Tab-separated table of C-alpha atoms in Angstrom:
chain	number	residue	atom	x	y	z
A	1	MET	CA	102.160	107.971	91.629
A	2	ALA	CA	99.250	105.441	91.545
A	3	LEU	CA	100.200	104.225	88.221
A	4	ILE	CA	103.835	103.505	89.208
A	5	GLU	CA	102.546	101.702	92.290
A	6	SER	CA	100.227	99.768	90.086
A	7	PHE	CA	103.191	98.916	87.655
A	8	GLN	CA	105.217	97.889	90.589
A	9	GLN	CA	102.528	95.516	92.012
A	10	SER	CA	102.014	93.958	88.611
A	11	ILE	CA	105.663	93.354	88.448
A	12	LEU	CA	105.652	91.740	91.887
A	13	ASP	CA	102.812	89.625	90.831
A	14	LEU	CA	104.356	88.434	87.680
A	15	SER	CA	107.603	87.767	89.497
A	16	GLN	CA	105.758	85.581	92.102
A	17	THR	CA	104.060	83.719	89.336
A	18	LEU	CA	107.273	82.956	87.456
A	19	ASN	CA	108.835	81.881	90.673
A	20	ASP	CA	105.880	79.507	91.522
A	21	THR	CA	106.174	78.000	88.017
A	22	ILE	CA	109.752	77.334	88.187
A	23	ARG	CA	109.299	75.869	91.615
A	24	ARG	CA	106.554	73.665	90.304
A	25	TYR	CA	108.731	72.535	87.324
A	26	SER	CA	111.718	71.846	89.624
A	27	LEU	CA	109.439	69.620	91.976
A	28	LEU	CA	108.050	67.840	88.956
A	29	LEU	CA	111.640	67.215	87.674
A	30	GLY	CA	112.732	66.129	90.943
A	31	SER	CA	109.819	63.585	91.269
A	32	LEU	CA	110.569	62.402	87.701
A	33	MET	CA	114.273	61.745	88.665
A	34	SER	CA	113.500	59.922	91.867
A	35	SER	CA	110.830	57.822	90.066
A	36	SER	CA	113.294	56.955	87.205
A	37	LYS	CA	115.612	55.270	89.668
A	38	ARG	CA	112.801	52.630	90.151
A	39	ASN	CA	111.497	52.739	86.565
A	40	THR	CA	111.483	54.609	83.529
A	41	PRO	CA	108.800	57.567	83.615
A	42	SER	CA	105.973	56.992	81.399
A	43	LEU	CA	105.594	60.588	80.291
A	44	PRO	CA	105.899	61.010	76.456
A	45	ASN	CA	109.037	62.528	75.082
A	46	GLU	CA	107.191	65.674	74.103
A	47	THR	CA	106.173	66.256	77.663
A	48	MET	CA	109.620	65.484	78.933
A	49	PHE	CA	110.978	67.975	76.219
A	50	ASP	CA	108.653	70.679	77.473
A	51	ILE	CA	109.694	70.071	81.130
A	52	PHE	CA	113.467	70.330	80.080
A	53	GLN	CA	112.702	73.510	78.007
A	54	HIS	CA	111.214	75.319	81.106
A	55	LEU	CA	114.112	74.407	83.219
A	56	VAL	CA	116.723	75.687	80.894
A	57	ALA	CA	114.747	78.588	79.674
A	58	ASP	CA	115.567	80.991	82.501
A	59	GLY	CA	119.285	79.967	82.671
A	60	SER	CA	119.378	78.834	86.382
A	61	HIS	CA	119.402	75.029	85.477
A	62	ARG	CA	121.987	73.172	83.270
A	63	LEU	CA	121.649	70.077	81.308
A	64	GLU	CA	124.406	67.975	82.787
A	65	PRO	CA	122.443	66.414	85.629
A	66	LEU	CA	119.682	65.435	83.248
A	67	LEU	CA	122.348	63.542	81.231
A	68	LEU	CA	123.097	61.352	84.295
A	69	VAL	CA	119.478	60.403	85.270
A	70	ASN	CA	119.034	57.498	82.914
A	71	LYS	CA	119.477	56.419	79.249
A	72	ARG	CA	116.102	57.785	78.019
A	73	PHE	CA	116.857	61.299	79.627
A	74	HIS	CA	120.382	61.354	78.129
A	75	ALA	CA	119.190	60.339	74.668
A	76	LEU	CA	116.362	62.908	74.780
A	77	VAL	CA	118.600	65.797	76.070
A	78	MET	CA	121.353	64.902	73.486
A	79	SER	CA	119.070	64.664	70.468
A	80	THR	CA	117.298	67.965	71.210
A	81	PRO	CA	119.331	70.915	69.728
A	82	SER	CA	117.074	73.519	70.902
A	83	LEU	CA	118.081	72.712	74.585
A	84	TRP	CA	121.590	73.550	73.785
A	85	CYS	CA	120.930	77.011	72.287
A	86	ASN	CA	121.223	79.048	75.635
A	87	ILE	CA	124.669	79.041	77.196
A	88	VAL	CA	124.821	80.576	80.665
A	89	ILE	CA	128.252	81.134	82.220
A	90	LYS	CA	128.606	82.521	85.749
A	91	PHE	CA	131.956	83.915	86.295
A	92	ASP	CA	133.217	83.229	89.763
A	93	ALA	CA	136.479	81.849	91.340
A	94	THR	CA	135.611	78.358	90.253
A	95	LEU	CA	135.321	79.378	86.521
A	96	ARG	CA	138.576	81.186	86.595
A	97	GLU	CA	140.256	77.922	87.911
A	98	SER	CA	138.520	75.673	85.377
A	99	ASN	CA	138.550	77.753	82.286
A	100	GLY	CA	139.352	74.802	79.994
A	101	LEU	CA	136.275	72.920	81.286
A	102	SER	CA	133.996	75.900	80.601
A	103	ALA	CA	135.562	76.265	77.049
A	104	ARG	CA	134.827	72.616	76.336
A	105	TYR	CA	131.253	72.979	77.660
A	106	ILE	CA	130.701	76.050	75.376
A	107	HIS	CA	132.034	74.177	72.504
A	108	SER	CA	129.551	71.209	73.377
A	109	CYS	CA	126.630	73.485	73.403
A	110	ILE	CA	127.580	75.242	70.153
A	111	GLU	CA	127.965	71.670	68.558
A	112	ARG	CA	124.664	70.370	69.726
A	113	SER	CA	122.672	73.416	68.898
């Protein structure tokens, strides 16, 4: 029984660490987006790519908002095929009503990957 409780605690700890990491990346991206309205972020493209990779890795963030930040973000996202390899589709009432839009999104992801 103690072994199971130990595993459960380990899972809870890992889950908390993952949530904290996602929260930090989201805050960092929010900061970058707000500063990009004043000027272009000075972070190297490789760093920006790493941030974008972490955002899309868990499937909870989509790339479309990044395309609208500025020309640099748009160019980086569009020119990085690995960002487009994961397609996450949440089936809900909105999706059923906009089936053509989802199909175009999937097609775009496949083309870019």
